[in-house]
């Protein structure tokens, strides 16, 4: 038997032993076997893949990242699942930008893999890319009818954050259909429904206690939606925290914003109340 044939036979035996150890739950022993293969052949992709997955299963994400990274460098066309697992390991180490790139490569390699869209949506949500996360969850729902409940919940959360309340209500309703007895989902649905009803009654209303990042943005969005819905020619903010000018077909009103805009009489709409700006 030649030396190359002997090495192949030896590798095959080591792989068999490693799998037997895995089946028995001895992950440390299996890892040792795969490492012994890499000691002889550092570019053995099968051993790198197995070692990466075992490291991931043990929660050693730093080691898993190293093995996946090396496997990707050695393989000209890595399978999509390698990128998907690589993205997951990166996300667990808060390397979110790289995780997004890995998930996107997994999707490019296999656009029909539904679960990758949800994983990408989670990472984008953690990065603060709410629109990107929503797009991923919606794509996952479009591709499959068997959607886990957390996808609908995350989608509802994202939609409610950017005031797409009707869509958020629909997402929470789908989640509640999957778990009708879940009181937490019912509370989320009730809260968003109440917000939508309040906006319909008073479009300029800002929820009580809403302060800090995003509050001023939401208020100006609400004002803009209100005037557009009423058919107002235009409105604009002048000297941001001092004055607002509104033109409703010829009638103008100026009010200072020291702390709160007072009631603004209007021929067309009666009285329009605008709450104080931050």
Protein backbone atom coordinates (compact mmCIF):
# COMPACT_ATOMS: atom_id res chain seq x y z
CA UNK A 1 0.00 0.00 0.00
CA UNK A 2 1.40 3.43 -0.96
CA UNK A 3 1.87 6.22 1.57
CA UNK A 4 -1.01 8.27 0.07
CA UNK A 5 -3.36 5.30 0.31
CA UNK A 6 -2.23 4.75 3.88
CA UNK A 7 -2.97 8.38 4.77
CA UNK A 8 -6.45 8.17 3.20
CA UNK A 9 -7.17 5.00 5.14
CA UNK A 10 -5.89 6.64 8.34
CA UNK A 11 -8.07 9.73 7.77
CA UNK A 12 -11.09 7.52 7.15
CA UNK A 13 -10.51 5.72 10.42
CA UNK A 14 -10.12 9.01 12.29
CA UNK A 15 -13.36 10.36 10.79
CA UNK A 16 -15.17 7.16 11.80
CA UNK A 17 -13.86 7.43 15.37
CA UNK A 18 -14.78 11.10 15.54
CA UNK A 19 -18.36 10.40 14.41
CA UNK A 20 -18.71 7.59 16.92
CA UNK A 21 -17.54 9.94 19.68
CA UNK A 22 -20.05 12.56 18.50
CA UNK A 23 -22.86 10.02 18.59
CA UNK A 24 -21.92 9.17 22.18
CA UNK A 25 -21.90 12.87 23.11
CA UNK A 26 -18.14 13.02 23.62
CA UNK A 27 -17.56 16.31 21.79
CA UNK A 28 -14.11 16.85 23.30
CA UNK A 29 -12.93 13.48 22.02
CA UNK A 30 -14.39 14.17 18.55
CA UNK A 31 -12.69 17.57 18.44
CA UNK A 32 -9.37 15.94 19.34
CA UNK A 33 -9.77 13.48 16.45
CA UNK A 34 -10.53 16.24 13.94
CA UNK A 35 -7.59 18.28 15.18
CA UNK A 36 -5.30 15.28 14.71
CA UNK A 37 -6.45 15.19 11.06
CA UNK A 38 -5.64 18.89 10.65
CA UNK A 39 -2.22 18.34 12.20
CA UNK A 40 -1.42 16.15 9.21
CA UNK A 41 -3.50 17.99 6.58
CA UNK A 42 -4.19 21.58 7.65
CA UNK A 43 -6.38 22.18 4.56
CA UNK A 44 -8.78 19.29 5.05
CA UNK A 45 -12.15 21.01 4.50
CA UNK A 46 -14.25 18.19 5.92
CA UNK A 47 -12.31 18.27 9.20
CA UNK A 48 -12.50 22.10 9.33
CA UNK A 49 -16.28 22.02 8.79
CA UNK A 50 -16.81 19.41 11.48
CA UNK A 51 -14.49 21.16 13.92
CA UNK A 52 -16.26 24.49 13.33
CA UNK A 53 -19.70 22.98 13.93
CA UNK A 54 -18.59 21.17 17.09
CA UNK A 55 -17.00 24.36 18.45
CA UNK A 56 -20.25 26.20 17.71
CA UNK A 57 -22.27 23.49 19.46
CA UNK A 58 -20.07 23.83 22.57
CA UNK A 59 -20.52 27.61 22.58
CA UNK A 60 -16.91 28.29 21.62
CA UNK A 61 -17.86 30.81 18.96
CA UNK A 62 -14.43 32.39 18.71
CA UNK A 63 -12.90 29.04 17.70
CA UNK A 64 -15.82 28.35 15.36
CA UNK A 65 -15.27 31.69 13.61
CA UNK A 66 -11.62 30.84 13.05
CA UNK A 67 -12.44 27.44 11.53
CA UNK A 68 -15.23 28.78 9.31
CA UNK A 69 -13.04 31.65 8.16
CA UNK A 70 -10.23 29.29 7.17
CA UNK A 71 -12.64 26.93 5.39
CA UNK A 72 -14.06 29.86 3.39
CA UNK A 73 -10.55 30.99 2.44
CA UNK A 74 -9.64 27.49 1.19
CA UNK A 75 -12.89 26.81 -0.67
CA UNK A 76 -13.52 28.76 -3.87
CA UNK A 77 -17.27 28.13 -3.60
CA UNK A 78 -18.27 27.39 0.00
CA UNK A 79 -21.74 25.86 0.48
CA UNK A 80 -24.42 28.26 1.71
CA UNK A 81 -24.70 26.58 5.11
CA UNK A 82 -21.07 27.44 5.88
CA UNK A 83 -21.85 31.16 5.44
CA UNK A 84 -25.03 30.76 7.49
CA UNK A 85 -23.23 29.10 10.41
CA UNK A 86 -20.38 31.60 10.05
CA UNK A 87 -22.87 34.47 10.30
CA UNK A 88 -24.47 32.97 13.40
CA UNK A 89 -21.11 32.54 15.15
CA UNK A 90 -20.16 36.14 14.28
CA UNK A 91 -23.48 37.44 15.61
CA UNK A 92 -22.88 35.66 18.92
CA UNK A 93 -19.60 37.55 19.23
CA UNK A 94 -21.34 40.87 18.38
CA UNK A 95 -19.45 41.14 15.09
CA UNK A 96 -22.66 42.29 13.46
CA UNK A 97 -21.36 43.90 10.27
CA UNK A 98 -19.47 40.73 9.31
CA UNK A 99 -22.47 38.62 10.29
CA UNK A 100 -24.71 40.59 7.91
CA UNK A 101 -22.19 40.10 5.09
CA UNK A 102 -22.00 36.34 5.80
CA UNK A 103 -25.79 35.94 5.82
CA UNK A 104 -26.07 37.92 2.59
CA UNK A 105 -23.56 35.56 0.95
CA UNK A 106 -25.56 32.58 2.23
CA UNK A 107 -28.70 34.04 0.63
CA UNK A 108 -26.85 34.72 -2.63
CA UNK A 109 -25.69 31.09 -2.68
CA UNK A 110 -29.16 29.74 -1.87
CA UNK A 111 -32.00 32.30 -2.12
CA UNK A 112 -34.58 29.63 -1.27
CA UNK A 113 -33.21 28.94 2.22
CA UNK A 114 -35.99 30.53 4.26
CA UNK A 115 -34.35 30.46 7.70
CA UNK A 116 -31.41 32.64 6.64
CA UNK A 117 -33.72 35.60 6.03
CA UNK A 118 -34.94 35.47 9.62
CA UNK A 119 -31.40 35.23 11.00
CA UNK A 120 -30.33 38.19 8.88
CA UNK A 121 -33.38 40.15 10.05
CA UNK A 122 -32.43 39.55 13.68
CA UNK A 123 -28.89 40.85 13.16
CA UNK A 124 -30.07 43.90 11.22
CA UNK A 125 -32.54 44.67 13.99
CA UNK A 126 -29.72 44.51 16.55
CA UNK A 127 -27.69 46.88 14.36
CA UNK A 128 -30.59 49.35 14.32
CA UNK A 129 -31.49 48.78 10.66
CA UNK A 130 -35.22 48.41 11.29
CA UNK A 131 -36.24 48.77 7.64
CA UNK A 132 -33.72 46.09 6.62
CA UNK A 133 -34.95 43.74 9.33
CA UNK A 134 -38.58 44.23 8.28
CA UNK A 135 -37.67 43.49 4.66
CA UNK A 136 -35.99 40.21 5.67
CA UNK A 137 -38.93 39.04 7.80
CA UNK A 138 -41.39 39.88 5.03
CA UNK A 139 -39.28 37.95 2.52
CA UNK A 140 -39.23 34.93 4.83
CA UNK A 141 -43.03 35.07 5.17
CA UNK A 142 -43.36 35.40 1.40
CA UNK A 143 -41.25 32.27 0.77
CA UNK A 144 -42.84 29.96 3.32
CA UNK A 145 -46.16 29.29 4.98
CA UNK A 146 -44.48 27.56 7.94
CA UNK A 147 -43.19 30.59 9.84
CA UNK A 148 -42.07 30.45 13.49
CA UNK A 149 -43.88 32.78 15.86
CA UNK A 150 -40.81 34.87 16.69
CA UNK A 151 -40.67 36.10 13.07
CA UNK A 152 -44.16 37.63 13.35
CA UNK A 153 -43.30 39.09 16.76
CA UNK A 154 -40.06 40.67 15.54
CA UNK A 155 -41.82 41.96 12.45
CA UNK A 156 -44.56 43.51 14.58
CA UNK A 157 -42.01 45.13 16.87
CA UNK A 158 -40.12 46.65 13.94
CA UNK A 159 -43.24 47.93 12.22
CA UNK A 160 -44.55 49.50 15.42
CA UNK A 161 -41.21 51.28 15.97
CA UNK A 162 -41.56 53.13 12.66
CA UNK A 163 -45.30 53.76 13.10
CA UNK A 164 -46.54 51.34 10.45
CA UNK A 165 -49.26 50.40 12.86
CA UNK A 166 -51.72 48.66 10.56
CA UNK A 167 -49.01 46.27 9.39
CA UNK A 168 -47.84 45.77 12.98
CA UNK A 169 -51.39 44.83 14.02
CA UNK A 170 -51.50 42.29 11.19
CA UNK A 171 -48.17 40.75 12.25
CA UNK A 172 -49.20 40.49 15.93
CA UNK A 173 -52.53 39.01 14.88
CA UNK A 174 -50.73 36.28 12.92
CA UNK A 175 -48.56 35.57 15.98
CA UNK A 176 -51.64 35.36 18.19
CA UNK A 177 -53.23 32.88 15.78
CA UNK A 178 -50.25 30.59 16.38
CA UNK A 179 -50.54 30.92 20.18
CA UNK A 180 -54.10 32.08 21.00
CA UNK A 181 -53.59 31.76 24.76
CA UNK A 182 -50.43 33.87 24.88
CA UNK A 183 -51.30 36.88 27.06
CA UNK A 184 -48.06 38.69 26.20
CA UNK A 185 -48.86 38.76 22.50
CA UNK A 186 -52.39 39.93 23.28
CA UNK A 187 -50.96 42.84 25.28
CA UNK A 188 -48.70 43.83 22.39
CA UNK A 189 -51.63 43.71 19.99
CA UNK A 190 -53.82 45.76 22.34
CA UNK A 191 -51.10 48.39 22.80
CA UNK A 192 -50.55 48.89 19.06
CA UNK A 193 -54.29 48.93 18.40
CA UNK A 194 -54.71 51.61 21.07
CA UNK A 195 -51.95 53.69 19.48
CA UNK A 196 -53.61 53.45 16.08
CA UNK A 197 -56.99 54.46 17.48
CA UNK A 198 -55.42 57.38 19.35
CA UNK A 199 -53.70 58.58 16.18
CA UNK A 200 -57.01 58.48 14.34
CA UNK A 201 -58.67 60.60 17.05
CA UNK A 202 -55.72 62.99 17.55
CA UNK A 203 -53.10 62.68 14.78
CA UNK A 204 -50.71 65.02 16.60
CA UNK A 205 -50.76 63.06 19.84
CA UNK A 206 -47.48 61.78 21.22
CA UNK A 207 -47.80 58.87 23.68
CA UNK A 208 -47.44 59.87 27.33
CA UNK A 209 -43.93 59.46 28.64
CA UNK A 210 -42.39 59.27 25.16
CA UNK A 211 -39.15 61.17 25.55
CA UNK A 212 -35.66 60.99 24.23
CA UNK A 213 -34.49 59.61 20.92
CA UNK A 214 -37.19 59.48 18.26
CA UNK A 215 -39.89 61.46 20.08
CA UNK A 216 -39.46 64.73 18.18
CA UNK A 217 -39.17 62.83 14.89
CA UNK A 218 -42.44 61.01 15.46
CA UNK A 219 -44.23 64.23 16.37
CA UNK A 220 -43.18 66.02 13.21
CA UNK A 221 -44.12 62.96 11.15
CA UNK A 222 -47.57 63.02 12.75
CA UNK A 223 -47.97 66.73 12.04
CA UNK A 224 -46.93 66.18 8.43
CA UNK A 225 -49.41 63.30 8.02
CA UNK A 226 -52.20 65.40 9.56
CA UNK A 227 -51.76 68.37 7.23
CA UNK A 228 -51.44 66.18 4.17
CA UNK A 229 -54.61 64.30 5.11
CA UNK A 230 -56.48 67.60 5.56
CA UNK A 231 -55.45 68.80 2.11
CA UNK A 232 -53.25 71.64 3.35
CA UNK A 233 -51.12 73.19 0.63
CA UNK A 234 -47.91 72.93 2.65
CA UNK A 235 -46.40 73.37 6.06
CA UNK A 236 -42.86 73.89 7.10
CA UNK A 237 -40.80 74.45 10.18
CA UNK A 238 -38.98 77.79 10.49
CA UNK A 239 -36.28 78.37 13.10
CA UNK A 240 -36.68 74.87 14.43
CA UNK A 241 -37.40 75.40 18.13
CA UNK A 242 -38.84 78.92 17.87
CA UNK A 243 -41.51 79.22 15.21
CA UNK A 244 -43.79 77.16 13.02
CA UNK A 245 -45.66 78.57 10.04
CA UNK A 246 -48.69 76.81 8.62
CA UNK A 247 -50.43 77.93 5.43
CA UNK A 248 -53.93 76.51 4.96
CA UNK A 249 -55.01 78.11 1.72
CA UNK A 250 -54.25 81.72 2.53
CA UNK A 251 -54.57 81.88 6.31
CA UNK A 252 -51.32 81.99 8.27
CA UNK A 253 -50.72 81.67 12.00
CA UNK A 254 -47.46 82.15 13.85
CA UNK A 255 -46.79 80.82 17.33
CA UNK A 256 -43.60 80.68 19.33
CA UNK A 257 -42.48 77.34 20.72
CA UNK A 258 -41.11 78.37 24.08
CA UNK A 259 -42.49 75.21 25.63
CA UNK A 260 -45.82 74.51 23.98
CA UNK A 261 -47.83 75.56 20.94
CA UNK A 262 -51.23 76.94 21.94
CA UNK A 263 -54.49 76.24 20.18
CA UNK A 264 -54.45 77.49 16.59
CA UNK A 265 -57.82 78.71 15.27
CA UNK A 266 -58.54 77.88 11.66
CA UNK A 267 -61.44 78.76 9.36
CA UNK A 268 -61.35 75.34 7.75
CA UNK A 269 -60.79 72.99 10.64
CA UNK A 270 -62.11 74.69 13.75
CA UNK A 271 -59.40 74.43 16.41
CA UNK A 272 -56.23 72.47 15.91
CA UNK A 273 -54.26 71.54 19.02
CA UNK A 274 -50.53 70.90 18.81
CA UNK A 275 -48.75 69.56 21.88
CA UNK A 276 -45.53 71.13 23.07
CA UNK A 277 -42.32 70.11 21.34
CA UNK A 278 -39.22 68.89 23.20
